Amino acid sequence: MSKLSVVLPAYNEELMVGKTCRVLREVLTEADISYELVVVNDGSRDNTWEEILKAGKKDSNILGVNFSRNFGKESAVFAGLAQATGDVVAVMDCDLQHPPQTLVEMYHLWEDGYEVIEGVKKSRGKESIIHKKCAGFFYGIMSKATKVDMKNASDFKMMDRRAVASILSLPERNMFFRATSSWVGFKTTHVKFEVQEREAGESKWSAWSLIKYAFTNIVAFTTFPLQFVTFAGGISFIGSLALIVYSLIQYFNGHAVEGYTTILIVLLMIGSAIMLSLGVIGYYIAKIYEEVKRRPRYIISEIVSGTKNANAQIKKDLR
């Protein structure tokens, strides 16, 4: 029987990780699906790892992966993909906002021959208007970069072993899973789901962390910000030409060009555009620097499994 691996990144989820593992066990057992749960503790500051160990004692199909520190959700996802042994691999959040019952529908679509099954949100839930607009702008850029419609996209998806192997073979360190899983291609379909309300704990994403996450992933996956710099430079050049023509006309008509305030504003605008452009370029250079160093995406301090091949799991490379 084919085995399904479910990758669960967890950061400060001590209140939810045990229940999530229990619910997944019940849903997948009832559907008669052979499974393993790969729960990755992303350097949590609470008792998440202890709760993972408790869950592992109750279910031998749970593989716990403990990071040496917090490396971020993207790293946790890729660590889970690297440790997963299933014929098909799903990724979902550890807070049950991604409905576990949808995994069964995804699994049957995989059995029908689909290799990537995307979980698509029917709506963005109870997010603020500002959050929804920012998310729409972000995914609009990513859709142009990937040539794939990423509106209401999520990390909730299921992939055939071939798709997982293709993702893991990519050499770059800074990678955006949500876009990369679409970029690799393969036979793809989607399943719509309703975002569930969080039962316990609180969201780990503040407004600033979301902005930082969005910009980091845009830079990691597309050169759009550099193109924007070029566009802004072109606009400034056209504005400069217009100002030069206006100044020459005034000069030949015998009128001195007035407006110290106007000149000051123009200088400030150009200076701000230059500094902003240097900041964007500098950010790309910083990412190039990180790639050149070839540091691992994450460091695993401990892997615990109730299965017989636990030692083999520990021998896997730290990516």
Short mmCIF file of C-alpha atoms in Angstrom, two decimals:
data_model
loop_
_atom_site.label_atom_id
_atom_site.label_comp_id
_atom_site.label_asym_id
_atom_site.label_seq_id
_atom_site.Cartn_x
_atom_site.Cartn_y
_atom_site.Cartn_z
CA MET A 1 0.00 0.00 0.00
CA SER A 2 1.24 3.50 -0.85
CA LYS A 3 2.27 5.62 2.12
CA LEU A 4 1.37 9.25 2.72
CA SER A 5 3.82 11.49 4.60
CA VAL A 6 2.38 14.62 6.21
CA VAL A 7 4.93 17.36 6.99
CA LEU A 8 3.93 19.59 9.92
CA PRO A 9 6.17 22.63 10.67
CA ALA A 10 5.66 23.62 14.31
CA TYR A 11 6.74 26.79 16.10
CA ASN A 12 5.44 27.43 19.62
CA GLU A 13 2.50 25.05 19.07
CA GLU A 14 2.50 23.20 22.40
CA LEU A 15 -1.26 23.69 22.70
CA MET A 16 -2.06 22.25 19.27
CA VAL A 17 0.60 19.78 18.11
CA GLY A 18 -0.73 16.86 20.19
CA LYS A 19 -4.31 17.35 19.05
CA THR A 20 -3.25 17.81 15.42
CA CYS A 21 -1.39 14.48 15.45
CA ARG A 22 -4.36 12.75 17.07
CA VAL A 23 -6.89 14.16 14.59
CA LEU A 24 -4.69 13.26 11.61
CA ARG A 25 -4.29 9.72 12.92
CA GLU A 26 -8.06 9.34 13.26
CA VAL A 27 -8.85 10.81 9.83
CA LEU A 28 -6.20 8.85 7.91
CA THR A 29 -6.86 5.57 9.75
CA GLU A 30 -10.58 5.84 9.06
CA ALA A 31 -9.78 6.45 5.36
CA ASP A 32 -7.48 3.37 5.39
CA ILE A 33 -4.44 5.41 4.30
CA SER A 34 -0.98 4.27 5.40
CA TYR A 35 0.78 7.34 6.78
CA GLU A 36 3.64 8.94 8.67
CA LEU A 37 3.60 12.34 10.37
CA VAL A 38 6.85 14.31 10.10
CA VAL A 39 6.61 17.01 12.79
CA VAL A 40 9.41 19.58 12.61
CA ASN A 41 10.02 21.67 15.73
CA ASP A 42 11.41 24.97 14.43
CA GLY A 43 13.30 26.01 17.57
CA SER A 44 10.18 26.63 19.63
CA ARG A 45 10.55 28.52 22.91
CA ASP A 46 7.75 26.61 24.62
CA ASN A 47 7.16 22.88 25.20
CA THR A 48 6.38 22.00 21.59
CA TRP A 49 9.19 19.40 21.39
CA GLU A 50 8.04 17.70 24.59
CA GLU A 51 4.51 17.50 23.19
CA ILE A 52 5.86 15.98 19.96
CA LEU A 53 7.69 13.34 22.02
CA LYS A 54 4.47 12.56 23.93
CA ALA A 55 2.55 12.21 20.68
CA GLY A 56 5.27 9.92 19.32
CA LYS A 57 4.84 7.56 22.26
CA LYS A 58 1.15 7.21 21.39
CA ASP A 59 1.67 6.82 17.63
CA SER A 60 4.70 5.04 16.19
CA ASN A 61 4.02 6.66 12.81
CA ILE A 62 5.21 10.03 14.12
CA LEU A 63 8.72 11.20 13.24
CA GLY A 64 9.89 14.18 15.31
CA VAL A 65 12.58 16.48 13.93
CA ASN A 66 14.09 19.04 16.31
CA PHE A 67 16.06 22.05 15.00
CA SER A 68 19.05 23.40 16.94
CA ARG A 69 17.39 26.84 16.81
CA ASN A 70 14.69 28.71 14.92
CA PHE A 71 15.42 28.68 11.18
CA GLY A 72 11.99 29.73 9.88
CA LYS A 73 8.98 28.01 8.37
CA GLU A 74 10.51 27.54 4.92
CA SER A 75 13.44 25.64 6.40
CA ALA A 76 11.09 23.52 8.50
CA VAL A 77 9.10 22.59 5.40
CA PHE A 78 12.21 21.55 3.46
CA ALA A 79 13.54 19.59 6.43
CA GLY A 80 10.25 17.71 6.57
CA LEU A 81 10.34 17.01 2.84
CA ALA A 82 13.90 15.67 3.17
CA GLN A 83 12.94 13.34 6.04
CA ALA A 84 9.65 12.13 4.55
CA THR A 85 9.70 8.58 3.17
CA GLY A 86 6.18 8.36 1.72
CA ASP A 87 5.24 7.80 -1.92
CA VAL A 88 3.29 11.04 -1.70
CA VAL A 89 3.96 13.96 0.65
CA ALA A 90 1.58 16.58 2.02
CA VAL A 91 2.46 19.83 3.78
CA MET A 92 0.04 21.51 6.16
CA ASP A 93 0.03 23.88 9.13
CA CYS A 94 0.15 22.46 12.64
CA ASP A 95 -2.78 24.53 13.96
CA LEU A 96 -5.62 22.66 12.16
CA GLN A 97 -6.53 25.73 10.12
CA HIS A 98 -5.93 23.44 7.14
CA PRO A 99 -8.77 20.86 7.45
CA PRO A 100 -7.34 17.31 7.80
CA GLN A 101 -10.35 15.80 5.98
CA THR A 102 -9.16 17.54 2.79
CA LEU A 103 -6.07 15.30 2.82
CA VAL A 104 -8.27 12.32 1.95
CA GLU A 105 -9.66 14.13 -1.10
CA MET A 106 -6.14 15.12 -2.15
CA TYR A 107 -4.90 11.55 -1.72
CA HIS A 108 -7.61 10.17 -4.00
CA LEU A 109 -6.71 12.77 -6.64
CA TRP A 110 -3.10 11.59 -6.39
CA GLU A 111 -4.30 8.01 -6.92
CA ASP A 112 -6.06 9.30 -10.05
CA GLY A 113 -2.70 10.38 -11.46
CA TYR A 114 -2.24 13.98 -10.34
CA GLU A 115 1.27 14.75 -9.07
CA VAL A 116 0.75 18.14 -7.40
CA ILE A 117 -2.53 18.90 -5.62
CA GLU A 118 -2.76 22.51 -4.49
CA GLY A 119 -4.90 23.56 -1.56
CA VAL A 120 -6.66 26.78 -2.56
CA LYS A 121 -8.46 28.95 -0.02
CA LYS A 122 -12.11 29.65 -0.78
CA SER A 123 -11.65 32.91 1.12
CA ARG A 124 -8.99 34.50 3.31
CA GLY A 125 -11.09 34.12 6.44
CA LYS A 126 -11.30 36.91 9.01
CA GLU A 127 -8.26 38.86 7.86
CA SER A 128 -8.22 42.65 7.93
CA ILE A 129 -8.79 44.60 4.71
CA ILE A 130 -5.18 45.85 4.76
CA HIS A 131 -3.89 42.28 5.19
CA LYS A 132 -6.04 41.06 2.28
CA LYS A 133 -4.90 43.90 0.00
CA CYS A 134 -1.22 43.32 0.83
CA ALA A 135 -1.65 39.57 0.27
CA GLY A 136 -3.34 40.26 -3.07
CA PHE A 137 -0.47 42.54 -4.17
CA PHE A 138 2.13 39.98 -3.07
CA TYR A 139 0.51 37.06 -4.86
CA GLY A 140 -0.06 39.19 -7.95
CA ILE A 141 3.72 39.64 -8.21
CA MET A 142 4.39 35.97 -7.50
CA SER A 143 1.82 34.90 -10.10
CA LYS A 144 3.65 36.93 -12.75
CA ALA A 145 6.97 35.43 -11.68
CA THR A 146 5.81 31.81 -11.66
CA LYS A 147 3.33 32.11 -14.57
CA VAL A 148 0.92 30.28 -12.25
CA ASP A 149 -2.19 31.77 -10.63
CA MET A 150 -1.29 31.95 -6.94
CA LYS A 151 -4.37 33.85 -5.78
CA ASN A 152 -5.45 32.45 -2.40
CA ALA A 153 -2.50 30.03 -2.54
CA SER A 154 -1.29 28.31 0.62
CA ASP A 155 1.35 25.91 1.90
CA PHE A 156 -1.36 23.25 2.11
CA LYS A 157 -0.60 20.87 -0.74
CA MET A 158 0.21 17.30 -1.66
CA MET A 159 3.01 16.21 -4.01
CA ASP A 160 4.12 12.99 -5.64
CA ARG A 161 7.58 11.69 -4.74
CA ARG A 162 8.88 12.86 -8.15
CA ALA A 163 7.81 16.45 -7.47
CA VAL A 164 9.36 16.34 -3.98
CA ALA A 165 12.64 15.00 -5.39
CA SER A 166 12.69 17.80 -7.97
CA ILE A 167 12.23 20.46 -5.29
CA LEU A 168 14.93 18.98 -3.05
CA SER A 169 17.35 18.83 -5.98
CA LEU A 170 17.29 22.61 -6.46
CA PRO A 171 20.61 24.03 -5.23
CA GLU A 172 19.63 27.44 -3.86
CA ARG A 173 19.46 28.05 -0.11
CA ASN A 174 16.77 30.75 -0.11
CA MET A 175 13.66 29.16 -1.50
CA PHE A 176 9.94 29.99 -1.38
CA PHE A 177 8.12 26.66 -1.07
CA ARG A 178 4.69 27.96 -2.02
CA ALA A 179 5.97 29.23 -5.36
CA THR A 180 8.61 26.56 -5.99
CA SER A 181 6.07 23.74 -5.69
CA SER A 182 4.12 25.41 -8.52
CA TRP A 183 7.22 26.24 -10.54
CA VAL A 184 8.38 22.60 -10.82
CA GLY A 185 5.30 21.79 -12.86
CA PHE A 186 3.98 18.18 -13.18
CA LYS A 187 0.33 17.26 -13.56
CA THR A 188 -1.45 19.67 -11.24
CA THR A 189 -4.94 20.17 -9.91
CA HIS A 190 -6.40 21.99 -6.93
CA VAL A 191 -8.79 21.46 -4.05
CA LYS A 192 -10.67 24.31 -2.41
CA PHE A 193 -10.90 24.47 1.38
CA GLU A 194 -12.28 26.73 4.07
CA VAL A 195 -9.69 28.16 6.47
CA GLN A 196 -10.61 26.97 9.96
CA GLU A 197 -10.46 29.16 13.03
CA ARG A 198 -7.46 28.58 15.29
CA GLU A 199 -8.57 26.58 18.33
CA ALA A 200 -5.70 27.50 20.67
CA GLY A 201 -2.61 29.67 20.76
CA GLU A 202 -2.11 32.70 18.57
CA SER A 203 -0.80 33.49 15.12
CA LYS A 204 2.99 33.76 14.85
CA TRP A 205 2.71 36.37 12.07
CA SER A 206 2.79 40.04 13.01
CA ALA A 207 2.30 42.75 10.38
CA TRP A 208 6.07 43.38 10.25
CA SER A 209 6.96 39.67 9.99
CA LEU A 210 4.49 39.28 7.11
CA ILE A 211 6.03 42.24 5.26
CA LYS A 212 9.52 40.87 5.83
CA TYR A 213 8.42 37.37 4.78
CA ALA A 214 6.80 38.70 1.61
CA PHE A 215 9.79 40.83 0.55
CA THR A 216 12.28 38.04 1.32
CA ASN A 217 10.36 35.56 -0.81
CA ILE A 218 9.85 38.02 -3.66
CA VAL A 219 13.61 38.62 -3.78
CA ALA A 220 14.29 34.88 -3.50
CA PHE A 221 12.06 34.02 -6.45
CA THR A 222 11.91 36.97 -8.85
CA THR A 223 13.88 39.98 -10.09
CA PHE A 224 10.76 42.17 -10.10
CA PRO A 225 12.14 44.67 -7.53
CA LEU A 226 15.20 45.25 -9.74
CA GLN A 227 12.90 45.87 -12.69
CA PHE A 228 11.00 48.34 -10.53
CA VAL A 229 14.27 50.18 -9.86
CA THR A 230 14.83 50.47 -13.62
CA PHE A 231 11.24 51.70 -14.07
CA ALA A 232 11.65 54.32 -11.33
CA GLY A 233 14.91 55.46 -12.93
CA GLY A 234 13.13 55.85 -16.28
CA ILE A 235 10.37 57.95 -14.71
CA SER A 236 12.96 60.17 -13.01
CA PHE A 237 14.81 60.60 -16.32
CA ILE A 238 11.62 61.61 -18.15
CA GLY A 239 10.79 64.06 -15.38
CA SER A 240 14.30 65.52 -15.59
CA LEU A 241 13.98 66.00 -19.36
CA ALA A 242 10.66 67.78 -18.88
CA LEU A 243 12.21 70.08 -16.26
CA ILE A 244 15.20 70.83 -18.55
CA VAL A 245 12.90 71.75 -21.45
CA TYR A 246 10.82 73.99 -19.18
CA SER A 247 13.94 75.71 -17.83
CA LEU A 248 15.33 76.37 -21.34
CA ILE A 249 12.02 77.81 -22.53
CA GLN A 250 11.92 80.13 -19.53
CA TYR A 251 15.55 81.15 -20.09
CA PHE A 252 15.11 82.05 -23.79
CA ASN A 253 11.94 83.97 -22.96
CA GLY A 254 13.98 86.14 -20.63
CA HIS A 255 12.55 84.75 -17.41
CA ALA A 256 14.71 83.33 -14.64
CA VAL A 257 13.59 79.96 -13.39
CA GLU A 258 12.10 80.49 -9.98
CA GLY A 259 11.32 78.03 -7.28
CA TYR A 260 13.91 77.09 -4.70
CA THR A 261 11.24 74.91 -3.07
CA THR A 262 10.61 73.05 -6.33
CA ILE A 263 14.32 72.37 -6.82
CA LEU A 264 14.64 71.17 -3.23
CA ILE A 265 11.68 68.81 -3.64
CA VAL A 266 13.10 67.41 -6.90
CA LEU A 267 16.49 66.82 -5.27
CA LEU A 268 14.89 65.10 -2.30
CA MET A 269 12.78 62.88 -4.57
CA ILE A 270 15.76 61.87 -6.70
CA GLY A 271 17.92 61.29 -3.62
CA SER A 272 15.21 59.14 -2.03
CA ALA A 273 14.81 57.13 -5.24
CA ILE A 274 18.57 56.54 -5.40
CA MET A 275 18.77 55.42 -1.77
CA LEU A 276 15.74 53.15 -2.19
CA SER A 277 17.26 51.65 -5.33
CA LEU A 278 20.57 51.05 -3.56
CA GLY A 279 18.67 49.36 -0.74
CA VAL A 280 16.94 46.95 -3.13
CA ILE A 281 20.20 46.20 -4.96
CA GLY A 282 21.97 45.75 -1.63
CA TYR A 283 19.33 43.25 -0.54
CA TYR A 284 19.94 41.18 -3.66
CA ILE A 285 23.68 41.33 -3.07
CA ALA A 286 23.10 40.13 0.51
CA LYS A 287 21.13 37.14 -0.81
CA ILE A 288 23.91 36.39 -3.30
CA TYR A 289 26.37 36.49 -0.39
CA GLU A 290 24.23 34.01 1.56
CA GLU A 291 24.04 31.68 -1.42
CA VAL A 292 27.82 31.82 -1.99
CA LYS A 293 28.54 30.86 1.64
CA ARG A 294 26.52 27.65 1.12
CA ARG A 295 25.46 27.40 4.73
CA PRO A 296 22.80 24.72 5.35
CA ARG A 297 19.17 25.75 5.41
CA TYR A 298 18.86 24.25 8.88
CA ILE A 299 20.67 22.19 11.52
CA ILE A 300 18.94 19.21 13.11
CA SER A 301 19.83 18.51 16.73
CA GLU A 302 17.64 15.45 17.21
CA ILE A 303 15.37 13.06 15.34
CA VAL A 304 13.05 10.76 17.27
CA SER A 305 10.86 8.06 15.76
CA GLY A 306 8.95 5.08 17.01
CA THR A 307 9.57 3.26 13.74
CA LYS A 308 12.26 0.65 13.16
CA ASN A 309 14.22 2.78 10.71
CA ALA A 310 14.89 5.63 13.17
CA ASN A 311 18.66 5.24 12.90
CA ALA A 312 18.51 5.42 9.11
CA GLN A 313 16.53 8.65 9.41
CA ILE A 314 19.22 10.22 11.59
CA LYS A 315 21.89 9.49 8.98
CA LYS A 316 20.23 11.68 6.39
CA ASP A 317 22.11 14.80 5.30
CA LEU A 318 21.55 18.09 7.10
CA ARG A 319 20.45 20.30 4.26
#
